[in-house]
Coordinates of C-alpha atoms and ligand atoms in Angstrom, one line a residue:
M25 CA 48.1 -44.9 65.0
K26 CA 44.9 -46.8 66.1
I27 CA 42.3 -46.0 63.7
V28 CA 38.6 -46.7 63.4
M29 CA 37.5 -46.7 59.5
K30 CA 34.0 -46.3 58.8
F31 CA 32.7 -47.4 55.4
G32 CA 29.2 -46.2 54.3
G33 CA 26.6 -47.8 52.0
V34 CA 28.1 -46.4 48.7
S35 CA 31.6 -47.5 49.6
V36 CA 30.5 -50.9 49.9
A37 CA 27.8 -50.7 47.1
D38 CA 29.3 -53.7 45.1
G39 CA 31.8 -56.3 44.8
E40 CA 34.2 -53.8 43.2
S41 CA 33.9 -51.1 45.8
M42 CA 34.6 -53.5 48.4
R43 CA 37.7 -54.7 46.8
N44 CA 38.8 -51.0 47.2
V45 CA 37.8 -50.9 51.0
G46 CA 40.2 -53.8 51.3
K47 CA 43.1 -52.0 49.4
I48 CA 42.3 -48.9 51.6
V49 CA 42.7 -51.0 54.7
E50 CA 45.7 -52.8 53.8
R51 CA 47.3 -49.8 52.8
F52 CA 47.1 -47.8 55.9
R53 CA 47.9 -51.2 58.1
A54 CA 51.0 -51.5 55.9
E55 CA 52.0 -48.0 57.5
G56 CA 51.8 -49.4 60.6
N57 CA 48.4 -48.5 61.7
D58 CA 46.1 -50.7 63.7
V59 CA 42.7 -50.6 61.9
V60 CA 39.2 -51.4 63.0
V61 CA 36.7 -51.4 60.3
V62 CA 32.9 -50.5 60.8
T63 CA 30.7 -51.1 57.5
S64 CA 27.1 -50.0 56.9
A65 CA 24.7 -52.0 54.7
M66 CA 25.2 -52.3 50.9
F67 CA 23.8 -49.2 49.5
N68 CA 20.0 -49.0 49.6
V69 CA 19.8 -52.2 51.4
T70 CA 18.5 -50.8 54.7
N71 CA 15.8 -49.1 52.7
S72 CA 14.6 -52.2 51.1
L73 CA 14.6 -54.3 54.3
L74 CA 12.4 -51.6 55.7
D75 CA 10.1 -51.9 53.0
A76 CA 10.1 -55.7 53.1
A77 CA 9.4 -55.8 56.8
T78 CA 6.3 -53.3 56.2
R79 CA 4.9 -55.5 53.6
A80 CA 5.5 -58.6 55.6
G81 CA 3.4 -56.9 58.4
K82 CA 0.7 -56.6 55.7
G83 CA 1.0 -60.2 54.8
Q84 CA 2.6 -60.0 51.4
R85 CA 4.4 -63.4 51.4
E86 CA 5.1 -63.5 47.7
H87 CA 6.9 -60.1 47.7
V88 CA 8.7 -61.1 50.6
L89 CA 10.1 -64.5 48.9
K90 CA 10.9 -62.3 45.9
F91 CA 12.9 -59.8 48.0
V92 CA 14.6 -62.5 49.8
E93 CA 15.9 -64.1 46.6
D94 CA 16.9 -60.8 45.3
T95 CA 18.9 -59.8 48.3
R96 CA 20.6 -63.3 48.2
A97 CA 21.6 -62.9 44.6
R98 CA 23.1 -59.2 44.8
H99 CA 25.3 -60.3 47.9
I100 CA 26.5 -63.2 46.6
Q101 CA 27.2 -61.6 43.3
S102 CA 29.1 -58.9 45.1
A103 CA 31.1 -61.6 47.2
R104 CA 31.8 -63.2 43.7
T105 CA 33.0 -60.2 42.1
A106 CA 34.9 -59.0 45.2
M107 CA 37.2 -62.0 46.2
S108 CA 38.8 -64.9 44.2
D109 CA 40.3 -67.0 46.9
K110 CA 37.8 -70.4 46.3
N111 CA 37.8 -71.3 50.1
V112 CA 37.0 -67.7 51.3
L113 CA 34.5 -67.2 48.7
E114 CA 32.9 -70.4 49.6
R115 CA 33.0 -69.5 53.3
T116 CA 31.6 -66.1 52.6
I117 CA 28.8 -67.5 50.7
Q118 CA 27.9 -70.0 53.0
A119 CA 27.5 -67.2 55.7
V120 CA 25.3 -65.2 53.6
E121 CA 23.3 -68.0 52.7
S122 CA 22.4 -68.9 56.3
K123 CA 21.7 -65.4 57.1
C124 CA 19.5 -65.1 54.3
D125 CA 17.5 -68.3 55.5
D126 CA 17.3 -66.7 58.9
L127 CA 15.9 -63.4 57.4
K128 CA 13.3 -65.4 55.2
N129 CA 12.2 -67.1 58.0
I130 CA 11.5 -64.1 60.1
L131 CA 9.8 -62.3 57.5
L132 CA 7.6 -65.1 56.6
G133 CA 6.7 -65.4 60.6
I134 CA 5.7 -61.8 60.2
A135 CA 3.6 -62.3 57.2
H136 CA 2.1 -65.2 58.8
I137 CA 0.8 -63.1 62.0
G138 CA 0.2 -60.1 59.9
E139 CA 2.0 -57.8 62.6
L140 CA 5.0 -55.9 62.6
T141 CA 6.3 -55.0 66.0
P142 CA 9.1 -52.4 66.4
R143 CA 11.1 -55.2 68.1
S144 CA 10.8 -57.5 64.9
K145 CA 11.4 -54.6 62.6
D146 CA 14.6 -54.1 64.2
F147 CA 15.8 -57.4 64.0
V148 CA 14.7 -57.2 60.0
V149 CA 16.3 -53.7 59.3
G150 CA 19.6 -54.9 60.5
F151 CA 20.3 -57.7 58.2
G152 CA 21.9 -55.4 55.8
E153 CA 24.9 -55.2 58.1
R154 CA 24.7 -58.9 59.0
F155 CA 25.4 -59.6 55.3
S156 CA 27.9 -56.9 54.3
A157 CA 30.3 -57.3 57.5
P158 CA 31.0 -61.0 56.6
I159 CA 31.5 -60.2 52.9
L160 CA 34.2 -57.6 53.8
Q161 CA 35.8 -60.0 56.0
G162 CA 36.0 -62.2 53.1
V163 CA 37.3 -59.2 51.2
L164 CA 40.0 -58.5 53.6
E165 CA 40.9 -62.3 54.1
D166 CA 41.0 -62.5 50.1
Q167 CA 43.8 -59.7 49.9
G168 CA 46.1 -61.6 52.6
M169 CA 44.7 -60.0 55.9
K170 CA 43.0 -61.8 59.1
A171 CA 39.8 -60.4 59.6
K172 CA 36.6 -61.1 61.9
A173 CA 33.2 -60.0 61.1
L174 CA 31.1 -59.1 64.1
T175 CA 27.7 -57.7 64.5
G176 CA 27.5 -54.6 67.2
G177 CA 26.0 -56.7 69.7
E178 CA 28.9 -59.2 69.1
A179 CA 31.6 -56.4 69.3
G180 CA 29.9 -55.3 72.6
I181 CA 27.4 -52.7 72.0
I182 CA 24.9 -52.8 74.5
T183 CA 21.9 -50.5 74.3
D184 CA 18.5 -50.1 75.9
D185 CA 15.3 -51.5 74.4
H186 CA 14.1 -48.3 72.7
F187 CA 13.5 -49.9 69.3
G188 CA 14.6 -48.0 66.3
W189 CA 16.5 -45.4 68.3
A190 CA 18.4 -47.6 70.9
E191 CA 20.7 -45.9 73.3
P192 CA 23.9 -47.3 74.2
L193 CA 24.7 -48.3 77.6
M194 CA 28.0 -46.5 77.6
N195 CA 29.8 -48.0 80.9
V196 CA 28.9 -51.7 80.1
T197 CA 29.6 -50.9 76.2
T198 CA 33.1 -49.5 76.5
L199 CA 34.3 -52.5 78.9
E200 CA 32.5 -55.2 76.8
V201 CA 34.0 -53.3 73.2
R202 CA 37.3 -53.2 74.9
Q203 CA 37.5 -56.8 76.0
V204 CA 36.2 -58.1 72.5
I205 CA 38.1 -55.5 70.1
D206 CA 41.5 -55.1 71.7
P207 CA 42.6 -58.9 71.7
L208 CA 41.7 -59.1 68.1
V209 CA 43.8 -56.1 67.0
E210 CA 46.6 -57.5 69.3
K211 CA 46.7 -60.4 67.5
G212 CA 46.9 -58.5 63.9
V213 CA 43.4 -59.4 63.2
V214 CA 41.0 -56.7 61.5
P215 CA 37.6 -56.7 63.4
V216 CA 34.7 -55.7 60.8
V217 CA 31.7 -54.6 62.9
G218 CA 28.3 -54.0 61.1
G219 CA 27.4 -50.6 61.9
F220 CA 23.9 -49.4 63.2
I221 CA 22.9 -52.9 65.0
A222 CA 23.3 -53.5 68.6
A223 CA 21.8 -55.7 71.3
T224 CA 20.2 -55.2 74.7
Q225 CA 21.7 -57.0 77.6
D226 CA 19.8 -59.8 77.2
G227 CA 20.5 -60.0 73.3
T228 CA 17.5 -58.7 71.8
H229 CA 18.4 -57.3 68.5
T230 CA 18.2 -53.2 68.6
T231 CA 19.3 -50.7 66.1
L232 CA 20.8 -47.1 66.8
G233 CA 18.5 -45.1 64.3
R234 CA 19.0 -44.7 60.3
G235 CA 22.5 -43.6 59.3
G236 CA 23.6 -45.1 62.7
S237 CA 26.8 -46.5 61.3
D238 CA 28.7 -43.4 62.2
F239 CA 27.4 -43.6 65.6
T240 CA 28.6 -47.2 65.7
A241 CA 32.3 -45.8 64.6
S242 CA 32.3 -43.3 67.6
I243 CA 31.2 -45.8 70.2
I244 CA 33.8 -48.4 69.1
G245 CA 36.8 -45.5 68.8
A246 CA 35.9 -44.1 72.1
A247 CA 35.9 -47.5 73.9
I248 CA 39.2 -48.8 72.3
R249 CA 40.7 -45.0 72.6
A250 CA 41.3 -44.9 69.2
D251 CA 43.4 -41.9 68.1
E252 CA 41.1 -41.0 65.1
V253 CA 37.9 -42.2 63.3
W254 CA 38.0 -41.9 59.6
V255 CA 34.8 -41.7 57.6
W256 CA 35.5 -42.8 54.3
K257 CA 33.0 -40.8 51.6
D258 CA 32.8 -40.1 48.0
V259 CA 33.3 -36.2 48.7
E260 CA 36.7 -34.6 49.2
G261 CA 35.9 -33.6 52.9
L262 CA 33.7 -30.8 54.4
M263 CA 33.4 -27.9 51.9
T264 CA 33.2 -24.0 52.2
A265 CA 30.0 -24.0 50.1
N266 CA 28.4 -26.4 47.7
P267 CA 30.8 -26.7 44.9
A268 CA 27.9 -27.2 42.6
I269 CA 26.9 -23.7 43.3
V270 CA 30.3 -21.8 44.5
K271 CA 33.1 -22.6 41.9
D272 CA 35.8 -21.9 44.1
A273 CA 34.7 -23.5 47.2
R274 CA 37.4 -25.0 49.2
M275 CA 37.8 -28.3 51.2
I276 CA 37.9 -27.0 54.9
D277 CA 41.1 -28.7 57.0
R278 CA 39.8 -28.5 60.5
I279 CA 36.5 -27.8 61.9
S280 CA 35.1 -28.1 65.5
F281 CA 32.4 -30.8 66.5
S282 CA 29.8 -28.0 67.3
E283 CA 30.5 -26.2 63.8
A284 CA 30.3 -29.5 62.0
M285 CA 27.0 -30.2 63.8
E286 CA 25.4 -26.8 62.6
L287 CA 26.2 -27.6 59.0
A288 CA 24.8 -31.0 59.4
H289 CA 21.6 -29.5 60.7
F290 CA 21.5 -27.0 57.9
G291 CA 21.9 -29.4 54.9
A292 CA 25.4 -30.4 54.9
Q293 CA 25.2 -33.7 57.0
V294 CA 28.5 -35.8 56.0
I295 CA 28.5 -37.1 59.4
H296 CA 25.5 -38.3 61.7
P297 CA 24.8 -35.6 64.5
K298 CA 24.7 -38.3 67.1
A299 CA 28.0 -39.4 66.2
L300 CA 29.5 -35.9 66.3
E301 CA 27.6 -35.1 69.7
S302 CA 29.3 -38.2 71.3
A303 CA 32.9 -37.8 69.2
G304 CA 32.6 -34.4 71.0
R305 CA 32.0 -35.7 74.5
F306 CA 34.8 -38.2 74.2
Q307 CA 37.1 -35.9 72.7
L308 CA 37.9 -38.4 69.8
P309 CA 38.8 -36.8 66.6
F310 CA 36.9 -37.6 63.4
R311 CA 38.3 -37.2 59.9
V312 CA 36.3 -37.0 56.7
K313 CA 38.6 -39.2 54.3
S314 CA 38.0 -39.1 50.4
L315 CA 37.6 -42.7 48.8
S316 CA 38.7 -41.2 45.4
N317 CA 42.0 -39.6 47.2
A318 CA 43.0 -41.5 50.0
D319 CA 46.2 -39.6 50.2
G320 CA 44.7 -36.4 50.8
P321 CA 44.2 -35.2 54.6
G322 CA 40.3 -34.8 54.4
T323 CA 38.6 -32.8 56.8
L324 CA 39.9 -33.0 60.5
I325 CA 37.0 -32.5 63.0
V326 CA 38.1 -31.8 66.7
K327 CA 37.0 -30.5 69.9
E328 CA 38.3 -26.9 69.3
V329 CA 39.7 -25.1 66.4
K330 CA 41.7 -21.8 67.0
V331 CA 40.1 -19.2 65.1
K332 CA 42.5 -17.4 62.8
D333 CA 42.5 -13.4 63.2
G334 CA 39.7 -12.0 60.8
N335 CA 38.4 -15.9 60.0
V336 CA 34.9 -15.3 61.4
V337 CA 33.0 -17.6 59.0
K338 CA 34.0 -21.0 58.1
A339 CA 31.3 -22.4 55.6
I340 CA 28.0 -21.3 54.2
T341 CA 25.4 -23.9 53.8
N342 CA 21.8 -24.2 52.5
I343 CA 18.7 -26.2 52.5
D344 CA 16.6 -25.7 49.7
D345 CA 12.8 -26.4 49.3
V346 CA 11.6 -25.1 52.3
D347 CA 8.2 -23.7 53.4
L348 CA 7.6 -21.2 55.8
I349 CA 4.6 -21.6 58.1
T350 CA 3.3 -18.5 60.3
V351 CA 0.9 -18.9 62.9
S352 CA -0.3 -15.5 63.7
G353 CA -3.3 -13.9 65.6
A354 CA -3.2 -10.7 67.9
S355 CA -4.7 -12.3 70.8
M356 CA -1.3 -14.4 71.0
V357 CA 0.3 -11.7 72.8
G358 CA 0.9 -12.9 76.5
T359 CA 0.1 -16.7 75.6
P360 CA 3.8 -18.0 76.1
R361 CA 2.4 -21.6 75.8
L362 CA 1.5 -21.5 72.3
A363 CA 4.9 -21.7 70.8
A364 CA 5.4 -24.8 72.9
R365 CA 2.0 -26.2 71.7
V366 CA 3.0 -25.5 68.4
L367 CA 6.2 -27.6 68.4
E368 CA 4.4 -30.2 70.2
I369 CA 1.9 -30.6 67.7
L370 CA 4.3 -30.7 64.6
T371 CA 6.4 -33.2 67.1
D372 CA 3.5 -35.4 67.1
E373 CA 3.1 -35.5 63.5
D374 CA 7.0 -36.2 63.1
I375 CA 7.8 -33.0 61.2
D376 CA 11.3 -31.6 61.4
V377 CA 11.2 -27.9 62.4
L378 CA 14.4 -26.5 60.8
M379 CA 14.1 -22.9 62.0
I380 CA 12.0 -20.9 64.5
S381 CA 11.4 -17.3 65.1
Q382 CA 9.1 -15.4 66.8
S383 CA 8.2 -11.5 66.5
S384 CA 8.7 -9.5 69.8
S385 CA 5.4 -8.4 69.6
E386 CA 4.4 -12.1 69.9
E387 CA 1.9 -11.5 67.1
S388 CA 3.3 -14.5 65.0
I389 CA 5.6 -17.3 65.2
T390 CA 7.2 -18.4 61.9
L391 CA 8.6 -22.0 61.3
A392 CA 10.7 -23.1 58.3
I393 CA 9.7 -26.8 57.4
P394 CA 10.9 -28.8 54.6
K395 CA 8.6 -28.5 51.6
T396 CA 7.8 -32.3 51.8
D397 CA 6.1 -31.7 55.0
G398 CA 4.5 -28.1 54.4
S399 CA 1.1 -28.8 53.9
K400 CA 0.8 -31.6 56.6
A401 CA 2.2 -29.0 59.0
Q402 CA -0.4 -26.6 57.8
N403 CA -3.2 -28.9 58.3
A404 CA -2.0 -30.1 61.5
L405 CA -1.8 -26.6 62.9
E406 CA -4.8 -25.4 61.4
L407 CA -6.9 -28.2 63.0
S408 CA -5.6 -28.0 66.5
L409 CA -5.1 -24.3 66.5
L410 CA -7.8 -22.4 64.4
G411 CA -10.8 -23.0 67.1
S412 CA -8.5 -21.5 69.9
K413 CA -9.4 -18.0 69.5
Q414 CA -5.8 -17.0 70.0
V415 CA -4.9 -17.9 66.4
R416 CA -6.2 -16.0 63.2
E417 CA -4.5 -17.7 60.6
V418 CA -1.6 -20.4 59.6
S419 CA -0.5 -19.3 56.6
I420 CA 2.1 -21.2 54.3
E421 CA 4.6 -19.6 51.9
A422 CA 6.6 -22.0 49.4
G423 CA 9.5 -21.7 47.2
L424 CA 12.1 -20.7 49.9
S425 CA 15.8 -21.7 51.2
I426 CA 17.6 -21.6 54.2
L427 CA 21.0 -20.3 54.2
A428 CA 23.3 -20.7 57.3
V429 CA 26.3 -18.9 57.8
V430 CA 28.5 -21.1 60.2
G431 CA 31.8 -20.5 62.0
A432 CA 32.8 -20.5 65.7
G433 CA 34.8 -17.1 64.9
M434 CA 31.6 -15.5 65.0
R435 CA 31.2 -15.5 68.6
G436 CA 31.7 -12.4 70.2
T437 CA 32.7 -10.8 66.8
P438 CA 30.5 -7.7 66.4
G439 CA 29.4 -7.0 62.8
V440 CA 29.2 -10.3 61.4
A441 CA 25.3 -10.1 61.0
A442 CA 25.3 -6.7 59.4
R443 CA 27.9 -7.7 56.9
V444 CA 26.1 -10.8 55.9
F445 CA 22.6 -8.6 55.7
G446 CA 24.7 -5.9 54.0
T447 CA 25.9 -8.2 51.2
M448 CA 22.2 -9.7 50.9
A449 CA 21.0 -6.2 50.5
A450 CA 23.8 -5.2 48.1
N451 CA 22.8 -8.2 45.9
D452 CA 19.0 -7.7 46.1
V453 CA 18.1 -10.3 48.0
N454 CA 15.2 -10.1 50.3
I455 CA 15.2 -11.5 53.8
R456 CA 12.1 -13.5 55.0
A457 CA 12.8 -14.5 58.4
I458 CA 16.1 -14.6 60.8
A459 CA 17.4 -16.8 63.3
Q460 CA 20.6 -16.9 65.4
G461 CA 21.3 -19.3 68.2
S462 CA 22.7 -18.0 71.3
S463 CA 25.8 -19.9 70.9
E464 CA 26.4 -17.4 68.0
L465 CA 27.8 -20.6 65.7
N466 CA 25.7 -19.6 63.0
I467 CA 23.2 -17.0 61.6
S468 CA 20.4 -18.5 59.5
F469 CA 18.2 -16.9 57.3
I470 CA 15.2 -17.4 54.8
I471 CA 15.2 -16.2 51.1
R472 CA 13.5 -17.2 48.0
K473 CA 15.0 -20.4 46.5
Q474 CA 15.7 -18.5 43.4
D475 CA 18.1 -16.1 45.0
A476 CA 20.1 -19.0 46.9
P477 CA 22.9 -19.4 44.4
K478 CA 23.5 -15.7 44.0
A479 CA 23.5 -15.3 48.0
I480 CA 25.7 -18.1 48.5
T481 CA 28.3 -17.0 45.8
A482 CA 28.3 -13.4 47.1
L483 CA 28.5 -14.3 50.8
H484 CA 31.3 -16.9 49.7
A485 CA 33.2 -13.9 48.2
D486 CA 32.6 -11.6 50.8
F487 CA 33.9 -13.8 53.8
K488 CA 36.9 -14.6 51.5
L489 CA 36.2 -18.3 51.8
G490 CA 37.8 -19.3 48.6
E491 CA 41.2 -18.1 49.9
C492 CA 43.3 -20.6 52.0
A493 CA 42.8 -20.0 55.7
Ligands
LIG23 N1 22.2 -49.1 57.0 C1 21.9 -47.8 57.8 C2 21.0 -46.9 57.2 O1 20.9 -47.0 56.1 C3 22.9 -47.5 58.7 C4 24.0 -46.7 58.0 O2 24.0 -46.8 56.8 O3 24.4 -45.8 58.6 O4 20.4 -46.2 57.8
MG24 MG1 25.4 -42.2 56.4

């Protein structure tokens, strides 16, 4: 098989973990597979680069200098732990050193001007992967493999110049990636591609958005027509519910891209939605594999999964700490643009709306917002809408959770909602708001946070999710 293996920040958090990555790669190559590696930055490095870039923009030179030296030390220390061959280690350290010097110059340049542009920010935050990929190359070489570290740009991922959220130009990218990666694989070399980073056609550095390494894996997998993309995680796979809440939660063997996307939206983000979306488009199977159980099959995510009889629900997921904001006013009736206006105000404030529902009398619009943004959302809406006569009040209620019941089998099966809400009634759980997408892939609703564990447990039991499918 041709497999793209993606390792996230946790799986390359230190030298020891990186060695383990080497063992996993070696093991599946020994079974006759061709492997292409995509790696994230070491755990938390991207966050600290982002912070350093911001401080550089404020002219904080001292912080920048200290940050670069800490970062240098961490990566070199990890390389030392991860490999023993002197020559390989020496070469790896040199690669890290020279990149550290580049980073220092860039950050000092930014601090000198005192301005951080989106373009320079993208350059800086991508350094995490510019460090981790060469170290992983060294690890693989140290374990007897041939390997080559590449940035996303070097691997052929060409994007537009929408910094911070660049879009790959798939036609050129597909051709370029194939031209770079295929010959390496044919020569028995393991390409180690730094995820998340890419470049425009003229070579300017870009990034694919936070968490973008999954997306890189999917782009490369599609280009080289991989059989599967394996995303290695510190979890077993996708679960029927949070195992910390539901004792008999089970690993899901197979799930469709659209179901996985619903789960990702409602709190169970194991794979980046952009990666799922593109993998779905290219019909590229994804597999969530467990770092602690490499033998296990994990969860396979594919285009379509046959729904077995009676198996309407696949998983139950929850987002805790949600605020409910209600925009109300009798004269909202017949003012169709208000919902659009409300969403526009929240988008401008960069606030994520988790769920929206509107009463049919059009007297109110209810929105679920992460608690961290609740009062910011309320303020923004009050400022913009209270003067408008249509709106009487913007109220907020805290201490809530969203529950989402997800499954493709719900489509066209009458009675699922009745069963869900019947179970809630039987368990004395009050429902504050409800939404169902017309895709019928999920029913989501809002309850008090303190009711969430009992609600999830009851639904899990009622839909028999603990029993083998
Ligand atoms: N290192 C990047 C981030 O932290 C990309 C990734 O890990 O997927 O966002
Ligand atoms: Mg991630």
